[in-house]
Coordinates of C-alpha atoms in Angstrom, one line a residue:
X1 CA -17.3 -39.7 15.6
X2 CA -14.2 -39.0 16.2
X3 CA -12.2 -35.5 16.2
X4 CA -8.4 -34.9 17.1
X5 CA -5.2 -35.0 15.7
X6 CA -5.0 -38.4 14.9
X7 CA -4.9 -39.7 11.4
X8 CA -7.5 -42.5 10.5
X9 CA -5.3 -45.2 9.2
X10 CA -7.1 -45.1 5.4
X11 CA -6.4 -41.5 5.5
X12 CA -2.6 -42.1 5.5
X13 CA -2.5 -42.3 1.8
X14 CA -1.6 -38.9 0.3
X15 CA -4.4 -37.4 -1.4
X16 CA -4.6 -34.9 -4.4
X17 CA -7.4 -32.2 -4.3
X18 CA -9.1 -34.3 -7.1
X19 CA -9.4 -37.1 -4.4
X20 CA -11.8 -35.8 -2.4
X21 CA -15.9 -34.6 -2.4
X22 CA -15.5 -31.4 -1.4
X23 CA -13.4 -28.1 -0.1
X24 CA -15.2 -25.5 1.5
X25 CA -12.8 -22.3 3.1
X26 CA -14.3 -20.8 6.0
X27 CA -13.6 -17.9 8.3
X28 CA -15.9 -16.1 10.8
X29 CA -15.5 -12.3 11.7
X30 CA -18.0 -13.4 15.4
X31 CA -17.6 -9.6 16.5
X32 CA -19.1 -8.3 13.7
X33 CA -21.1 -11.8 12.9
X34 CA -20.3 -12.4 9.0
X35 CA -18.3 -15.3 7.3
X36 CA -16.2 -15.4 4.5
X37 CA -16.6 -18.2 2.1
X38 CA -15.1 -19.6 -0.9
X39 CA -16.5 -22.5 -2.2
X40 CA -20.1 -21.8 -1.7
X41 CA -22.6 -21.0 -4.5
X42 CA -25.6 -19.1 -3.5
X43 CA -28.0 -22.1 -4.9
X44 CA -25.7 -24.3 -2.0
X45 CA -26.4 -21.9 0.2
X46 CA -30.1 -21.3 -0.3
X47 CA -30.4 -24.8 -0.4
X48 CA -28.4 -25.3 2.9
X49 CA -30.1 -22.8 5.1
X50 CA -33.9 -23.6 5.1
X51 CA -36.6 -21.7 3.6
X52 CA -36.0 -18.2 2.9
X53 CA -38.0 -15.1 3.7
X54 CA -38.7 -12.8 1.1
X55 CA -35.4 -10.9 -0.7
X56 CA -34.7 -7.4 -1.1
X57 CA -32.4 -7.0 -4.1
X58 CA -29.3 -4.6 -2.8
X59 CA -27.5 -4.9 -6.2
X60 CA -28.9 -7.3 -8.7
X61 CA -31.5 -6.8 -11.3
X62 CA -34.4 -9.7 -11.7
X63 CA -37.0 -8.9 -14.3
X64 CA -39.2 -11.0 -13.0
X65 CA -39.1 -9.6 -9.3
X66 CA -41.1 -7.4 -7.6
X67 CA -40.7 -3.5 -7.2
X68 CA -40.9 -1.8 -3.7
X69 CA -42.2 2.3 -4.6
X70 CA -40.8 3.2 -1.2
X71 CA -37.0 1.8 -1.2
X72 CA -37.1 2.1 -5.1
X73 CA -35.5 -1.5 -4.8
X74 CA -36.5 -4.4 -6.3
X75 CA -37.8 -7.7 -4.4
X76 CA -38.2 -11.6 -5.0
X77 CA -41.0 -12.6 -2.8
X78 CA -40.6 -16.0 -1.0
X79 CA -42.7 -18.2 -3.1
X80 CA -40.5 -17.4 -6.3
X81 CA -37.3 -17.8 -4.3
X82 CA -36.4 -21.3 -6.4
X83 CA -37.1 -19.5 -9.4
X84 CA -34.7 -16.4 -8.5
X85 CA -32.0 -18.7 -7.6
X86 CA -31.8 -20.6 -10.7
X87 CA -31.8 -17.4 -12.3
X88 CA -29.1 -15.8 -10.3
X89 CA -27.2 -19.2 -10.5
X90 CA -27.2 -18.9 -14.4
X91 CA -26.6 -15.0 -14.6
X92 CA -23.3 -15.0 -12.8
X93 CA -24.5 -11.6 -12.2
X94 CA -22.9 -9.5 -8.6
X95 CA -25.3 -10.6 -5.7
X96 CA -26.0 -8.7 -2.9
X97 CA -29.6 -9.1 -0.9
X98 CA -31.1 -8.6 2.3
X99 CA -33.7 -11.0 3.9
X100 CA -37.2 -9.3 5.2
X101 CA -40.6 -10.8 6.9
X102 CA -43.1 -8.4 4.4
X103 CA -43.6 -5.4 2.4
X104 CA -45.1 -3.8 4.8
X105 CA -42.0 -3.3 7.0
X106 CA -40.0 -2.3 3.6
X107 CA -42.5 0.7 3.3
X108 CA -41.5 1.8 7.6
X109 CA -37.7 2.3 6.6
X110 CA -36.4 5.4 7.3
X111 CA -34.2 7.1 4.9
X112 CA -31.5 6.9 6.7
X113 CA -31.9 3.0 6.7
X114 CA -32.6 3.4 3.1
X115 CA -29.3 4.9 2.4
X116 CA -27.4 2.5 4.7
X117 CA -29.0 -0.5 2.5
X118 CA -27.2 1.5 -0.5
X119 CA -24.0 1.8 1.1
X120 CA -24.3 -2.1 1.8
X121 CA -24.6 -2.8 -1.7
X122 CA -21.9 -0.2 -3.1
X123 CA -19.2 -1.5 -0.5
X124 CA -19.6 -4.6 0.6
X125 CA -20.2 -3.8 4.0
X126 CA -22.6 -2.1 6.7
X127 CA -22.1 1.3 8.5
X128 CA -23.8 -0.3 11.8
X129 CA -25.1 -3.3 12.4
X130 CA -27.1 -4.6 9.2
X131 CA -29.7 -6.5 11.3
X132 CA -33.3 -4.1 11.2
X133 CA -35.6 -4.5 13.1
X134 CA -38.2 -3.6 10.5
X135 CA -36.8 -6.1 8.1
X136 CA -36.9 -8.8 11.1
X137 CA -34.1 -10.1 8.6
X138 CA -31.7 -13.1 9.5
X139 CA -28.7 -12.5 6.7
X140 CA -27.1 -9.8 4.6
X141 CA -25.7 -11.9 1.6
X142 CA -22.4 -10.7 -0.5
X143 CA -21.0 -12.5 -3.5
X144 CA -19.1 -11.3 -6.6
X145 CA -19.6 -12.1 -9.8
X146 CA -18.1 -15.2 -10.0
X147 CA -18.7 -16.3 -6.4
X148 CA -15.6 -17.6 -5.6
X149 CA -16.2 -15.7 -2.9
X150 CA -19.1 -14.4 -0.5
X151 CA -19.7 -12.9 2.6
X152 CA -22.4 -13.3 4.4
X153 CA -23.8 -11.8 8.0
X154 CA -25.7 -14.4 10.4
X155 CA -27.6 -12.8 13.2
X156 CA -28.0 -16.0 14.7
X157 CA -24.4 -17.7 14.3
X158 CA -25.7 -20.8 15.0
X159 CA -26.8 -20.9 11.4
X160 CA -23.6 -21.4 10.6
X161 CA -23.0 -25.1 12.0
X162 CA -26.5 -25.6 10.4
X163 CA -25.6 -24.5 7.2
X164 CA -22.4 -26.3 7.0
X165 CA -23.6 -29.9 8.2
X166 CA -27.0 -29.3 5.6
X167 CA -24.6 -28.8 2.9
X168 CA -22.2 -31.5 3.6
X169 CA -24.9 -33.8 4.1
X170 CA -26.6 -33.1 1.2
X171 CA -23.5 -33.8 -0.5
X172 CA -23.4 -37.5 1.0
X173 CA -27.1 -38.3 -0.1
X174 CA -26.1 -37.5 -4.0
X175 CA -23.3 -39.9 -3.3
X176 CA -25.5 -42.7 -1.5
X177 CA -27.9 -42.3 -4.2
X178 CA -26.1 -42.5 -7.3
X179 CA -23.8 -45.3 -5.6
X180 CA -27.2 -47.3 -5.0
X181 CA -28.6 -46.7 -8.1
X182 CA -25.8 -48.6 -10.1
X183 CA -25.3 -51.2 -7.2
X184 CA -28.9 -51.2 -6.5
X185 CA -28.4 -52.0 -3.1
X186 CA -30.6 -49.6 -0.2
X187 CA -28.7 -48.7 2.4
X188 CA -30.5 -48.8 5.9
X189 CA -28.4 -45.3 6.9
X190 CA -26.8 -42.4 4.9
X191 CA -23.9 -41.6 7.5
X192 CA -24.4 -37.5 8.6
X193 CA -22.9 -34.6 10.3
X194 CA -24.9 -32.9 13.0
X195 CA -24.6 -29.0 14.0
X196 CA -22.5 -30.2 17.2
X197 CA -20.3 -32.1 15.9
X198 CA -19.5 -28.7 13.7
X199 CA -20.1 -26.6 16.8
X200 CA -16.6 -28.3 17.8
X201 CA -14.7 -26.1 15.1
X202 CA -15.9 -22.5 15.8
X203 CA -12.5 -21.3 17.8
X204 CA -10.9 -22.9 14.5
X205 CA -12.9 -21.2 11.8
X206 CA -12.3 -17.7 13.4
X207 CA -8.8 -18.4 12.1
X208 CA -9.8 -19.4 8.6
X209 CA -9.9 -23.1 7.3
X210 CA -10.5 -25.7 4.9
X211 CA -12.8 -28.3 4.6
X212 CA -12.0 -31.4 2.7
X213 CA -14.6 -34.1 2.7
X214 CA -13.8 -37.5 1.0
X215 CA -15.4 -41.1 1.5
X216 CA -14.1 -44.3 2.9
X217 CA -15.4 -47.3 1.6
X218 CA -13.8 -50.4 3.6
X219 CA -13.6 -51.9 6.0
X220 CA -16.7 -49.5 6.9
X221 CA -18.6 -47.1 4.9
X222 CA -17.9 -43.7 6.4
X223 CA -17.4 -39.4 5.4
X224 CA -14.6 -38.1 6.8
X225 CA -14.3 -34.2 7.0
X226 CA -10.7 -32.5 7.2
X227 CA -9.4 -29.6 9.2
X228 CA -6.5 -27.2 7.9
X229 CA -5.9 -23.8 9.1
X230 CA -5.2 -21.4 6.7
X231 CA -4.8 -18.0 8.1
X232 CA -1.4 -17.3 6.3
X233 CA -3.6 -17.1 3.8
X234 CA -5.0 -13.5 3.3
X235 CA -7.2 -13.6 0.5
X236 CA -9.5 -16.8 0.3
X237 CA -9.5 -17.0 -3.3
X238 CA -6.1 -17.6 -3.3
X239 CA -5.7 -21.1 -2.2
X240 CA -7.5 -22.8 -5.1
X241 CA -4.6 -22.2 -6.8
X242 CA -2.2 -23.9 -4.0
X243 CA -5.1 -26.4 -2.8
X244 CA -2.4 -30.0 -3.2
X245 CA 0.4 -28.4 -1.5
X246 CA -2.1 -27.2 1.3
X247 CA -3.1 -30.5 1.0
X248 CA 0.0 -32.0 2.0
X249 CA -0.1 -30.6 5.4
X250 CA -0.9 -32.6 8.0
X251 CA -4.7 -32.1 9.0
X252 CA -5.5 -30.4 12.6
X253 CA -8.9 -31.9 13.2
X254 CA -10.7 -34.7 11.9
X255 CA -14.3 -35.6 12.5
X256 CA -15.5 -39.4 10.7
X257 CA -19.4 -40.3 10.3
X258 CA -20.3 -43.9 9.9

């Protein structure tokens, strides 16, 4: 591993957006425990996170959920999850949810809880804390229609490294995988991020940054992972449109798995 402001010799070579694996923006609100993303599609992130509890459905209308009589809301319970997110995926349809352990604790909200779900789901953002104890639930998601952007609240922030090395990972077993089936050649290790090594970027991602992941192939096979504040940047969905000239800044961090 290694993470600084050096530049990894291969790296030297200016690189177009096209060039690399991935870009992922990031950027952490930790007082009031939600991150912004752009670049994240709710399947990566359902896929990312671990298994999910069931979903209550905040703005979002699945005919083949559930129906709650108390909240009036509709609910995807855990085992059709997969199913809801492929859906959902498809739809391109507003998403906003809330995470809960079982039905019965929907049926102890108070209306006053009730309405604050509402609000959630009408503005995009809690009056109080969005964490219930009721619910027991671990995220409040937010995504528009197009999910170029969503924002999501973690009441464990320590999801968040999880989340990020899961999905870069999982991005470097498709690569292995479809590199070894036309070379046929098993590799003895797929190279890999760990939460830790992400932990190492928390100060930075209160700022707002980028990700950009791309793959070195000699002298060693290794993922390298980018660094770029981009907190002159206001509005996240902004900088696909400027992605090579943000590009041609020097990076601030870089971390390299072999």
């Amino acid at each position: 591993m290694r993470c600084g402001n050096e530049v990894i010799d291969l790296a030297k070579k200016m690189r177009a957006a096209d060039d690399f694996l991935h870009h992922l923006y990031v950027h952490m609100n930790e007082i009031n425990q939600f991150v912004i993303f752009s670049g994240l599609t709710f399947h990566e992130f359902v896929s990312s996170i671990g298994p999910l509890q069931n979903i209550l459905l905040l703005k979002n209308e699945y005919e083949d959920g559930s129906f709650n009589m108390h909240t009036q809301l509709e609910f995807v319970e855990e085992r059709s999850i997969r199913k809801f997110t492929k859906k959902a995926t498809d739809s391109k349809a507003e998403l906003c949810w809330i995470d809960f352990s079982d039905e019965k604790r929907l049926n102890l909200l108070t209306p006053q809880e009730q309405a604050e779900l509402l609000y959630i789901g009408h503005k995009k953002e809690p009056i109080r804390s969005p964490f219930y104890h009721q619910l027991q639930n671990k995220f409040v998601y937010l995504a528009n229609e197009d999910e170029k952007m969503s924002k999501i609240y973690f009441r464990d922030l320590q999801d968040v490294e999880q989340l990020l090395a899961n999905l870069f990972n999982a991005i470097i077993q498709d690569k292995e995988r479809s590199t070894t089936f036309w070379r046929r050649k098993v590799k003895e290790s797929i190279p890999s991020f760990t939460p830790d090594m992400l932990s190492n970027f928390r100060e930075d991602i209160k700022d707002g940054i980028i990700f950009s992941m791309y793959k070195i192939e000699k002298p060693n096979l290794a993922y390298v992972l980018e660094l770029r504040n981009i907190s002159d940047f206001p509005f996240p969905d902004e900088i696909w449109g400027e992605l090579n000239t943000i590009l041609k800044k020097k990076a601030e961090k870089i971390i390299e798995v072999h």
